[in-house]
mmCIF file of C-alpha atoms and ligand atoms in Angstrom:
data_model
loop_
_atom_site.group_PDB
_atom_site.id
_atom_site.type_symbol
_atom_site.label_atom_id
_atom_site.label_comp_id
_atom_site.label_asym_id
_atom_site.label_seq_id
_atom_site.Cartn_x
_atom_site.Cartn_y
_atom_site.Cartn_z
ATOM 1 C CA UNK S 1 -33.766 10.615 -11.429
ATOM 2 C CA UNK S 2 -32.366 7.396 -12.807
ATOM 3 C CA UNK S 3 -30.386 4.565 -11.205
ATOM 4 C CA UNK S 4 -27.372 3.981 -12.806
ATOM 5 C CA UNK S 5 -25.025 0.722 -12.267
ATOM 6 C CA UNK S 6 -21.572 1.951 -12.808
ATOM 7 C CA UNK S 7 -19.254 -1.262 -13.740
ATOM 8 C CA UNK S 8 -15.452 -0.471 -12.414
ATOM 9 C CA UNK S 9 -17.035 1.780 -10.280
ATOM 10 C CA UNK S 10 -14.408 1.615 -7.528
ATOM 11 C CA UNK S 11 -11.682 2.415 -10.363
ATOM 12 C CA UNK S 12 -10.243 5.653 -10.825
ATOM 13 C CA UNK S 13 -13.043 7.192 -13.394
ATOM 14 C CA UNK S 14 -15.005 5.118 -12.072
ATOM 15 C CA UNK S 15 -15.526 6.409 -8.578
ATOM 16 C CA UNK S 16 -15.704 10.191 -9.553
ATOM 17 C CA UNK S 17 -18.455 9.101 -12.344
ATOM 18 C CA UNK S 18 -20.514 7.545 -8.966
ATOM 19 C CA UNK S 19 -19.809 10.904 -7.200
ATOM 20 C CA UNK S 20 -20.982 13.197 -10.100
ATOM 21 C CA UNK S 21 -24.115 10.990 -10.145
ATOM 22 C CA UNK S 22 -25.028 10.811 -6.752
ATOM 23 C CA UNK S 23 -24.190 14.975 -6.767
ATOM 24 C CA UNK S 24 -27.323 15.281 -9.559
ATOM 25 C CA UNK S 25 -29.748 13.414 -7.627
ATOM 26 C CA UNK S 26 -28.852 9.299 -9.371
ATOM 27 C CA UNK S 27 -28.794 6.621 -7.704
ATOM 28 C CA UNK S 28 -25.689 4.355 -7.998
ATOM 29 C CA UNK S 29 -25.033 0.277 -7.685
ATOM 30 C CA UNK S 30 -21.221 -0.302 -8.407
ATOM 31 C CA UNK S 31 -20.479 -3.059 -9.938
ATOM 32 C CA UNK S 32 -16.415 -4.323 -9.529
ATOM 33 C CA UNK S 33 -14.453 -7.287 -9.002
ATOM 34 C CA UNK S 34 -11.927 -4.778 -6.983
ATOM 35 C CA UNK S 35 -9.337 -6.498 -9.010
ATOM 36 C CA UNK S 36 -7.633 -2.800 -9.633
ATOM 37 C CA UNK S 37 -10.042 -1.087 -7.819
ATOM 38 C CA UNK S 38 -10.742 0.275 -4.326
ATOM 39 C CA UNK S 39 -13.135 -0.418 -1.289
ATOM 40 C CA UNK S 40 -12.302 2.789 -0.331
ATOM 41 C CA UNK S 41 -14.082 4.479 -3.160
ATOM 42 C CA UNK S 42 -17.130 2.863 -3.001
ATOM 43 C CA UNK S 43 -19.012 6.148 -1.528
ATOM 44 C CA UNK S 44 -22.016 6.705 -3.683
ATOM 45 C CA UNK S 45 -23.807 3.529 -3.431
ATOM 46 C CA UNK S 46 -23.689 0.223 -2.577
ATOM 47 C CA UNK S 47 -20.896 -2.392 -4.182
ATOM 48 C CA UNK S 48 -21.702 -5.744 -5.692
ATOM 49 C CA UNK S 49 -18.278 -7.762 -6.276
ATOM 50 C CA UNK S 50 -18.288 -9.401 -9.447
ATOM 51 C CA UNK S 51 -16.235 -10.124 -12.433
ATOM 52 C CA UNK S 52 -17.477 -9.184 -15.876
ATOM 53 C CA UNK S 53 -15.975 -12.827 -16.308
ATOM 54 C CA UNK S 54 -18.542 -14.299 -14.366
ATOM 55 C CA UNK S 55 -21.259 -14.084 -16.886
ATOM 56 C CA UNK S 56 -23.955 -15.995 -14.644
ATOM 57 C CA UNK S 57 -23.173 -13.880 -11.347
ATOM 58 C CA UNK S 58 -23.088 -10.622 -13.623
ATOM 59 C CA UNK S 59 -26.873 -11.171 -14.990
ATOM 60 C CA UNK S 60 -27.847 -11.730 -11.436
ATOM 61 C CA UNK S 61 -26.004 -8.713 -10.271
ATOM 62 C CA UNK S 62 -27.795 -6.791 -13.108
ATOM 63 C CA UNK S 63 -31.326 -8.258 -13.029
ATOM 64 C CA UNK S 64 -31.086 -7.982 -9.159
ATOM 65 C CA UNK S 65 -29.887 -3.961 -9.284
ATOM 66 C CA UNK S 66 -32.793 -2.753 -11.124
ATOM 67 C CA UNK S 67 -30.862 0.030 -12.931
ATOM 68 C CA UNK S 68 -32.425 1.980 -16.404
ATOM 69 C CA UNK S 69 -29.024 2.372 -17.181
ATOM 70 C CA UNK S 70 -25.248 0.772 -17.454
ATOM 71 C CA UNK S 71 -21.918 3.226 -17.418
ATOM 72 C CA UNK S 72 -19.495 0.676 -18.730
ATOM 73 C CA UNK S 73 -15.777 1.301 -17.058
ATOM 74 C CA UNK S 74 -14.566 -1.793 -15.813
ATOM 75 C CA UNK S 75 -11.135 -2.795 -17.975
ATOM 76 C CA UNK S 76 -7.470 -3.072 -18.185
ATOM 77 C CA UNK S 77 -5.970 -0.267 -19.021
ATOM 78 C CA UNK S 78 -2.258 -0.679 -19.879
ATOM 79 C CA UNK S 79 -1.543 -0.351 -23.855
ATOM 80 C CA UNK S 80 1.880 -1.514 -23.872
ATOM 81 C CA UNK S 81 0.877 -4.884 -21.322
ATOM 82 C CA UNK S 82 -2.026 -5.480 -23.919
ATOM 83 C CA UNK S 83 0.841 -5.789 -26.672
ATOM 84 C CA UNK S 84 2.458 -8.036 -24.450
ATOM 85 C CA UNK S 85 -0.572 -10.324 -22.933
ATOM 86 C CA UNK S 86 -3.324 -9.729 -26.143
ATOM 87 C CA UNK S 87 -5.230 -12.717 -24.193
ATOM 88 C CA UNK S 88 -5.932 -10.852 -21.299
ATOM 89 C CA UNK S 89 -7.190 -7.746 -22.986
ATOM 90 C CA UNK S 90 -9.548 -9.613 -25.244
ATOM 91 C CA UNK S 91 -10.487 -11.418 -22.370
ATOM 92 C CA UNK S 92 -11.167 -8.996 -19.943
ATOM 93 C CA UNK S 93 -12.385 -6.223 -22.419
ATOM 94 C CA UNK S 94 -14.263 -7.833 -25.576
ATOM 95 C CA UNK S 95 -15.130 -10.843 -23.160
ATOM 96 C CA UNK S 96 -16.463 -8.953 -20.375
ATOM 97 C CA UNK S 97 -18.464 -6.607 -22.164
ATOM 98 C CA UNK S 98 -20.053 -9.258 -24.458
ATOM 99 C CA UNK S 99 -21.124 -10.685 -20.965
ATOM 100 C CA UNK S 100 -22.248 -7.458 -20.092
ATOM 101 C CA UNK S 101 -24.285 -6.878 -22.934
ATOM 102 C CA UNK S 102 -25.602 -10.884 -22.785
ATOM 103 C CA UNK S 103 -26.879 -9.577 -19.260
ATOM 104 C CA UNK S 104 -28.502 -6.356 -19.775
ATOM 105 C CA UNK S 105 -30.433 -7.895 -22.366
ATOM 106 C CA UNK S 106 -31.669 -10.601 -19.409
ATOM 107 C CA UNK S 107 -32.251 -7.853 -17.236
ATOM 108 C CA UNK S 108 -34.235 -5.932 -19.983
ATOM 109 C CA UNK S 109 -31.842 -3.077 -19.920
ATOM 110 C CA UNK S 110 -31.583 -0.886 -22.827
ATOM 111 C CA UNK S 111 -29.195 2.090 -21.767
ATOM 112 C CA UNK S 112 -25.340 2.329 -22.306
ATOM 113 C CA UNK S 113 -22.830 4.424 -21.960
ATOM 114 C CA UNK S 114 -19.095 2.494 -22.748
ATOM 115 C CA UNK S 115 -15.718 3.836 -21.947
ATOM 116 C CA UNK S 116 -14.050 3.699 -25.476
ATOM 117 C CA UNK S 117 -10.791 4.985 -26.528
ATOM 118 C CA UNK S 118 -8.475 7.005 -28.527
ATOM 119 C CA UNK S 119 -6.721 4.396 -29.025
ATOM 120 C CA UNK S 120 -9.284 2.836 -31.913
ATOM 121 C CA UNK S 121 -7.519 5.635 -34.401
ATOM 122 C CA UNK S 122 -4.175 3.795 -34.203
ATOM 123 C CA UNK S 123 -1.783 6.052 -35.637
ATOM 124 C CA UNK S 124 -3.640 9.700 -37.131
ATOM 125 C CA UNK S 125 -4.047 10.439 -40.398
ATOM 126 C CA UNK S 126 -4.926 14.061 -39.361
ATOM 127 C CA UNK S 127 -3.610 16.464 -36.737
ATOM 128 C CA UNK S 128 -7.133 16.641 -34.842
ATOM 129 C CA UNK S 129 -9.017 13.512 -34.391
ATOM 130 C CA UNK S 130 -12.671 13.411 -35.199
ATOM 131 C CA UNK S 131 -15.592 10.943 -35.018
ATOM 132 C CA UNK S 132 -14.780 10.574 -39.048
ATOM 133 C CA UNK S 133 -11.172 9.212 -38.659
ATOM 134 C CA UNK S 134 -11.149 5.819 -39.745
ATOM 135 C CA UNK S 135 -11.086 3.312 -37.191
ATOM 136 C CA UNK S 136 -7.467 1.059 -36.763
ATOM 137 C CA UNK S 137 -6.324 0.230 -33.962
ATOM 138 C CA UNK S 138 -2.094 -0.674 -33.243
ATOM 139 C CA UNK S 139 -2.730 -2.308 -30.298
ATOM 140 C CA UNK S 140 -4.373 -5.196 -28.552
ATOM 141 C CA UNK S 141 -6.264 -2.675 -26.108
ATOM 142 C CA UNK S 142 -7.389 -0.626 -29.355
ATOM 143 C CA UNK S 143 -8.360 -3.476 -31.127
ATOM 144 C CA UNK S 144 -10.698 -4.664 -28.459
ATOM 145 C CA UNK S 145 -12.175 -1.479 -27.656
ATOM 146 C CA UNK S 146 -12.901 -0.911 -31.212
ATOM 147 C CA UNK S 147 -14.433 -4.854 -31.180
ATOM 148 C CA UNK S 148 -16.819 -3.294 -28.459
ATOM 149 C CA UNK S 149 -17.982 -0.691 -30.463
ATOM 150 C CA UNK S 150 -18.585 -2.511 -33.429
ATOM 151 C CA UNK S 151 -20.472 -5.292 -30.963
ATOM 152 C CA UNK S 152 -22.329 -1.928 -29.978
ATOM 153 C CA UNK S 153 -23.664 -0.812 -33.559
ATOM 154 C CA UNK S 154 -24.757 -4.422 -34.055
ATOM 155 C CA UNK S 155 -26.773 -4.542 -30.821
ATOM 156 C CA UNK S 156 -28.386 -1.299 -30.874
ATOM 157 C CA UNK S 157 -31.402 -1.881 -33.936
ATOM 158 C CA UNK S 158 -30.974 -5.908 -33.173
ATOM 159 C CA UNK S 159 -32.342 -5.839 -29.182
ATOM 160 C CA UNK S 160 -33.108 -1.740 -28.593
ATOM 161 C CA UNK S 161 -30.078 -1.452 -26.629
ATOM 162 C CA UNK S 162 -29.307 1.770 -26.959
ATOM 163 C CA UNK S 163 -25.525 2.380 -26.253
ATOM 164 C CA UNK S 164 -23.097 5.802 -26.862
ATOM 165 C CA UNK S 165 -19.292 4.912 -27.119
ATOM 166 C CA UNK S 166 -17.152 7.865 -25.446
ATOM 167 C CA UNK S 167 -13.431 7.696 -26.686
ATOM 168 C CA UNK S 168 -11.185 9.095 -24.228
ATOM 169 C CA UNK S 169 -7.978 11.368 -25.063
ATOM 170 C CA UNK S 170 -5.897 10.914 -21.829
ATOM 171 C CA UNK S 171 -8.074 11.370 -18.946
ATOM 172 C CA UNK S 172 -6.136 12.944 -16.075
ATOM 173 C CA UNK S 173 -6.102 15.142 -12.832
ATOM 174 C CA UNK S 174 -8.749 14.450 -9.688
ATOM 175 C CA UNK S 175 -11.515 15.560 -7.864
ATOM 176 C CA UNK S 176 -11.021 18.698 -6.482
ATOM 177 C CA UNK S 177 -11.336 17.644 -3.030
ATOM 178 C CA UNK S 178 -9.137 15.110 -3.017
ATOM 179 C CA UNK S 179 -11.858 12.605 -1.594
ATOM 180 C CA UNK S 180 -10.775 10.061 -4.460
ATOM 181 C CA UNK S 181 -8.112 10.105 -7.311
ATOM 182 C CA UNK S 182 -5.811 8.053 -9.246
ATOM 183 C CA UNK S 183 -4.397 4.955 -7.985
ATOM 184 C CA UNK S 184 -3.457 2.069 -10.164
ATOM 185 C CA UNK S 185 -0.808 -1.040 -9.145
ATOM 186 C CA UNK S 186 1.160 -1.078 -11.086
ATOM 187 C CA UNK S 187 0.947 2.823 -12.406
ATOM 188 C CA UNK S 188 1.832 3.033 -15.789
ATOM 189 C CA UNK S 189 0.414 6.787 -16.570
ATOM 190 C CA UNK S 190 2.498 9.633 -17.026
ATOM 191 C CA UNK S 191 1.120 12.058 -14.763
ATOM 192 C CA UNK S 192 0.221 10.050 -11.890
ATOM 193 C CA UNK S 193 4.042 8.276 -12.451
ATOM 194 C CA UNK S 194 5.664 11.808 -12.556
ATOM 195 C CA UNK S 195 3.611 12.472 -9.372
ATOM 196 C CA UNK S 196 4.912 9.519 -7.371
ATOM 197 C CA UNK S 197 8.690 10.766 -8.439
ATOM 198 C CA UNK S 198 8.420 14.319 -7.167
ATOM 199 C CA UNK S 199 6.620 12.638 -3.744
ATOM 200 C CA UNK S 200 9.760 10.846 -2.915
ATOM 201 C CA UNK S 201 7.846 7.443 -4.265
ATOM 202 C CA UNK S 202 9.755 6.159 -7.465
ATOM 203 C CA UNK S 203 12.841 6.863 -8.866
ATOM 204 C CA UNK S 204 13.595 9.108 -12.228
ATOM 205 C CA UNK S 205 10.992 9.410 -15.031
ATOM 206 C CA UNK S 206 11.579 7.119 -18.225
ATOM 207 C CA UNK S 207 10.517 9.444 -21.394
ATOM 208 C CA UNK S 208 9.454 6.903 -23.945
ATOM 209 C CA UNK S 209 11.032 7.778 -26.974
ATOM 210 C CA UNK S 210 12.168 11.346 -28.264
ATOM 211 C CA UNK S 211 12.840 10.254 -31.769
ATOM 212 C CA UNK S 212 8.969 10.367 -32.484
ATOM 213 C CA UNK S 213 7.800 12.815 -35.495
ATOM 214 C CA UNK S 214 6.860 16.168 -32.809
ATOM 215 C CA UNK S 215 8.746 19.003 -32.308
ATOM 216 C CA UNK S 216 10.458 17.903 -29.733
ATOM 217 C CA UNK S 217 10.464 14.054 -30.475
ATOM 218 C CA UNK S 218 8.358 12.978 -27.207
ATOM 219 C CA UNK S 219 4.598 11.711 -27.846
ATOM 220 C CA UNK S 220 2.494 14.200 -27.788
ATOM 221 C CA UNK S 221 -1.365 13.503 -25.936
ATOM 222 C CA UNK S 222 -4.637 15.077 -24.978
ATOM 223 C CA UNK S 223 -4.741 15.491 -21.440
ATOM 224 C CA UNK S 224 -8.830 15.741 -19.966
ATOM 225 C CA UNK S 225 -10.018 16.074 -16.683
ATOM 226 C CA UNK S 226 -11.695 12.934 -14.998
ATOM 227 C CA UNK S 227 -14.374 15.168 -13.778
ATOM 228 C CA UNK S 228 -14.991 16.789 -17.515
ATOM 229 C CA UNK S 229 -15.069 12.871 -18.628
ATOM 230 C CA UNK S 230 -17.934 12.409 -16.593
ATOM 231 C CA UNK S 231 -20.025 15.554 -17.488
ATOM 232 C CA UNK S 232 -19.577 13.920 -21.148
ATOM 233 C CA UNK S 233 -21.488 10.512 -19.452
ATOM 234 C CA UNK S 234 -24.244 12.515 -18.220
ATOM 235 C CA UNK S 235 -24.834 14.701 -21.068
ATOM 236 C CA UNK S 236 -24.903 11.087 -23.177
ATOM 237 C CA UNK S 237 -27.162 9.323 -21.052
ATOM 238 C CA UNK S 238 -29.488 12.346 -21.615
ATOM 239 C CA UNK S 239 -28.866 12.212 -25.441
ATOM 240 C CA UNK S 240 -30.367 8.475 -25.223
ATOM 241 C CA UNK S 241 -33.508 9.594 -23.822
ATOM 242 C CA UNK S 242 -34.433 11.434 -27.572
ATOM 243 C CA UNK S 243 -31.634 9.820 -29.626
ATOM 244 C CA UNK S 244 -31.532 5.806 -29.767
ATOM 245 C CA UNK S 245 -29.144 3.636 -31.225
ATOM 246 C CA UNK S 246 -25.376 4.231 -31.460
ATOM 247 C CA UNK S 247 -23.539 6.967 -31.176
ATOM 248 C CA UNK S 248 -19.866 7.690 -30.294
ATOM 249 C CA UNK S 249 -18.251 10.631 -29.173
ATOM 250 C CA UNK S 250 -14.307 11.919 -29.275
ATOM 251 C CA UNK S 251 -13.570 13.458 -25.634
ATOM 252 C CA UNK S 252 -10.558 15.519 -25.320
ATOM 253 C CA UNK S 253 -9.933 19.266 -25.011
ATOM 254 C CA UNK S 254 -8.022 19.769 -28.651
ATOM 255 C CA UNK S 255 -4.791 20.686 -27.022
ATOM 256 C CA UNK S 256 -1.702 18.299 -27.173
ATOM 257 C CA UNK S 257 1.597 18.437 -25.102
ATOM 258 C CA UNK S 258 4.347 16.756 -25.277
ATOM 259 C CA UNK S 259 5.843 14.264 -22.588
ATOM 260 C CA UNK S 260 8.338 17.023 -22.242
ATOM 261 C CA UNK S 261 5.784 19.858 -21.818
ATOM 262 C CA UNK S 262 4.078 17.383 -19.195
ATOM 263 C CA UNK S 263 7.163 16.725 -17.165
ATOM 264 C CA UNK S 264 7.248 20.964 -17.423
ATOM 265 C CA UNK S 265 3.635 21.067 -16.298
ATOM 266 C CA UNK S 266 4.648 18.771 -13.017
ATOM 267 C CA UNK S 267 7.628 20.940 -12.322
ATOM 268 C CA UNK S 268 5.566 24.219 -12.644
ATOM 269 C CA UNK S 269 2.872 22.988 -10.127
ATOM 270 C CA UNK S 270 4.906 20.939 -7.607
ATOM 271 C CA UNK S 271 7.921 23.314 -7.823
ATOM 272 C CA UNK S 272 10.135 20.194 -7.439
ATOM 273 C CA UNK S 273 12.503 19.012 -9.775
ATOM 274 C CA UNK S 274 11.663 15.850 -12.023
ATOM 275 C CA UNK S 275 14.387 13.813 -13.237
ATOM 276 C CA UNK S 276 13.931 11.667 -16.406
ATOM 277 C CA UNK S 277 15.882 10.173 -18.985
ATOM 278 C CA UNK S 278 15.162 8.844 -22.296
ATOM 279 C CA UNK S 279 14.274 5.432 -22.900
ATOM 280 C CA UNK S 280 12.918 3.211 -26.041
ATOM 281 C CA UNK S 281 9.897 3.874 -27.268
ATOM 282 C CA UNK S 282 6.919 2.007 -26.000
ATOM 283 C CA UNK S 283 5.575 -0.610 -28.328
ATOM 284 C CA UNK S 284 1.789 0.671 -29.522
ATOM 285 C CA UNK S 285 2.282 4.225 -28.846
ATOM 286 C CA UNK S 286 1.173 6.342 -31.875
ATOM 287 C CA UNK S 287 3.195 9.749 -32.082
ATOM 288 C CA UNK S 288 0.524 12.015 -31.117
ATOM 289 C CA UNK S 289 -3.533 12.032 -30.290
ATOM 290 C CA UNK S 290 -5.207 14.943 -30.329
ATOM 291 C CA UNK S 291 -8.867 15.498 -30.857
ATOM 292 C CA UNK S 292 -11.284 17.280 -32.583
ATOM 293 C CA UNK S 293 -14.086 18.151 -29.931
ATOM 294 C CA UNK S 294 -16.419 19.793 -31.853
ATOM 295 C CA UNK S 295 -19.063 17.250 -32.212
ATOM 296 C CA UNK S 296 -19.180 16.944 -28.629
ATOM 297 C CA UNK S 297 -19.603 19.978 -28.165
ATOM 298 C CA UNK S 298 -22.328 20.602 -30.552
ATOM 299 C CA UNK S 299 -24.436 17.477 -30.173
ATOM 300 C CA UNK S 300 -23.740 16.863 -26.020
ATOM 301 C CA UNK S 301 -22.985 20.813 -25.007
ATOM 302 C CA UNK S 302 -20.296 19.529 -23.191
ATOM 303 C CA UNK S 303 -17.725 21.717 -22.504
ATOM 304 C CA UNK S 304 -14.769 20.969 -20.291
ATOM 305 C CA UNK S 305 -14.648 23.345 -17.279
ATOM 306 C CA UNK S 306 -10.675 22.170 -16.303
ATOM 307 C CA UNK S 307 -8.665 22.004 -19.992
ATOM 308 C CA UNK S 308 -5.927 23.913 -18.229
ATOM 309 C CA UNK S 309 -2.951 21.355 -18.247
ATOM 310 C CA UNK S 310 -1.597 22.687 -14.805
ATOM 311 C CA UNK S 311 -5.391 23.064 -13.481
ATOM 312 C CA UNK S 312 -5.536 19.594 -14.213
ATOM 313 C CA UNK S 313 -2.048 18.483 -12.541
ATOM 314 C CA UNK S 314 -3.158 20.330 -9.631
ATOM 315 C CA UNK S 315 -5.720 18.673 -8.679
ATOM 316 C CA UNK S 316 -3.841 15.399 -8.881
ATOM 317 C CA UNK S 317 -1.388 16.559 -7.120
ATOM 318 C CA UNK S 318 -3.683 17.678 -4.381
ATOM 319 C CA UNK S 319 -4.802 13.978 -3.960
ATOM 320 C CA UNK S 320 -1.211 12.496 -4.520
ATOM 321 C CA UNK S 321 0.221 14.772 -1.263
ATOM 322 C CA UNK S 322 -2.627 12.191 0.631
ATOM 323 C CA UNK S 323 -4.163 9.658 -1.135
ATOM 324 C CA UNK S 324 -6.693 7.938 0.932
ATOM 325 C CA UNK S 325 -5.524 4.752 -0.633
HETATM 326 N N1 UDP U 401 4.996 7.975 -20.996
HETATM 327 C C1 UDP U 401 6.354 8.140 -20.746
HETATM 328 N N2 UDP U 401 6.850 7.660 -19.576
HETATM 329 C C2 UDP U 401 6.065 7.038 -18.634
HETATM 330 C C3 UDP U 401 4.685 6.887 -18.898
HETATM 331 C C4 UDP U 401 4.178 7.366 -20.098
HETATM 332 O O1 UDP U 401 7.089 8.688 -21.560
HETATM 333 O O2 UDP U 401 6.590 6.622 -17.589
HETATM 334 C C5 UDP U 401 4.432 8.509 -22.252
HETATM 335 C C6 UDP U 401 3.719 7.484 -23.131
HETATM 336 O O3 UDP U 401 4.624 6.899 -24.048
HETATM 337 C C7 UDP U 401 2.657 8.333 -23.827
HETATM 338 C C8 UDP U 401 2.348 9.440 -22.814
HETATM 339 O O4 UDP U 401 3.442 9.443 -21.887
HETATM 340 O O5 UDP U 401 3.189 8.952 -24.973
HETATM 341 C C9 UDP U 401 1.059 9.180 -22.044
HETATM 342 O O6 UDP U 401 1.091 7.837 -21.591
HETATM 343 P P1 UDP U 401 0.014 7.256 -20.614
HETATM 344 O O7 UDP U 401 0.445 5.845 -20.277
HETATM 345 O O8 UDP U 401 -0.192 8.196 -19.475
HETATM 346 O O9 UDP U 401 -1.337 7.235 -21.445
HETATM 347 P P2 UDP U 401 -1.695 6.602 -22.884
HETATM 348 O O10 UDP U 401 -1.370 7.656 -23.884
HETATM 349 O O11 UDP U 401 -0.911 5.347 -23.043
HETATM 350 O O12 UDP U 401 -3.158 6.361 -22.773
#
């Protein structure tokens, strides 16, 4: 058994990460300023408010939680803000994990696993994404997730802090029971957004952009299942107990679909109709991010029980008929 502190554990992977631990025997501290978080799914353990941007408050939050181990979540999420407000990203996600690191090395902690990105690749220079794809970020949020990593690979042989970066495709869908899902203010996700419209919620879909280079001119993305996500963050905390150092890992299923087949997708498992138009394109959107599992698969043995697009709208869907906040 280890004890885990889970930063943005009250957030949306967040809080099914805390489940999945608690369901293997872990024990959890969450650590979250609830700035887009939720009480409410705070279940697994116990919370300690705090901002990553309170570096003296987060070392004593650390030192006092006695963890092995940090899962690294807590972040702003939005690529298109980020292109708009680059200080807050940096801020909030180079800033508050340089804090973060700063205070695991005060608390003698030597175990990471960091919520990277897809969005490091920028735009692809192949059709399926691998850990070999040269890093270069578009965007703000890409740039500073890649600035983590590279903090990462510098830390690991300099203090033994032993850290694996997991760059998520589009992570998506719920837990099953619809205990705890998706809920951002505002929402700027596709499925979650397309969710809200067929509830009665918002108004008609925006499609951003159909003029992109896909067959049918809408972005195309790698939709995962939160709960596959955080079989990944197991499986890599177990990889650090043989395997120090740095590692990083591309997490999607290998299947892209288009906004179009999405909005499809919603109208298959809702059976209500979705109404969208087209829009501009959204600045920092590449055309399409796929990945290229395979050394996920091989190194972590994970493999994604849910890749089903619908399986994975249904479960959302479930949780967005009652969200419990
Ligand atoms: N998208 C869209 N309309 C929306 C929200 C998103 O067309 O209201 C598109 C967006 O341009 C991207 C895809 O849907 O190509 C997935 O966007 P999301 O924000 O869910 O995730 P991201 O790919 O930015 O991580």
């Amino acid at each position: 058994m280890t004890r885990v502190a889970v930063t943005g554990g009250a957030g949306y992977i967040g809080s099914h990460m805390c489940r999945r631990l608690a369901a293997h025997g872990h024990d959890v501290v969450v650590i979250d300023d609830l700035s887009g978080g939720h009480r409410d799914a705070v279940r697994w353990g116990p919370l300690r408010q705090c901002s990553l941007l309170d570096a003296p408050a987060l070392s004593q939050a650390l030192r006092d939680a006695r963890c092995d181990a940090v899962i690294h979540f807590a972040g702003a999420i939005a690529v298109g803000e980020s292109v708009a407000d680059p200080l807050k990203y940096y801020a909030i996600n180079f800033g508050g994990s340089l804090n973060l690191l700063q205070a695991m090395r005060d608390a003698g902690m030597r175990r990471l696993v960091f919520s990277s990105s897809a969005a490091i690749f920028g735009e692809p220079r192949q059709s399926f994404i691998d850990e070999r794809h040269p890093i270069d970020p578009i965007s703000p949020y890409g740039r500073g997730k890649a600035m983590v990593e590279q903090l990462l690979r510098d830390a690991a042989p300099a203090y033994g802090i032993d850290a694996v970066a997991l760059r998520y495709f589009n992570a998506a869908g719920a837990d099953p029971s619809a205990a705890i899902g998706e809920s951002h203010d505002p929402e700027t996700h596709l499925i979650p957004r397309l969710l809200r419209h067929v509830a009665g919620e918002r108004g008609p879909i925006e499609i951003y952009g159909d003029d992109h280079a896909t067959p049918d001119g809408t972005c195309i993305r790698d939709y995962v299942h939160v709960d596959d996500l955080c079989a990944a963050h197991l499986a890599a905390l177990e990889h650090l107990d043989s395997h120090p150092g740095f590692h990083a890992f591309n997490l999607g299923n290998g299947n892209g679909y288009s906004v179009r087949e999405v909005v499809a997708a919603v109208h298959a498992v809702t059976g209500k109709h979705v109404q969208a138009r087209v829009a501009a394109r959204r600045a920092g959107d590449p055309a399409r991010l796929v990945a290229c599992p395979d050394r996920a698969r091989a190194v972590l043995g994970w493999h994604p029980a849910t890749p089903s697009l619908e399986a994975i709208v249904e479960t959302a869907w479930r949780w967005h008929r009652a969200p419990a906040y």
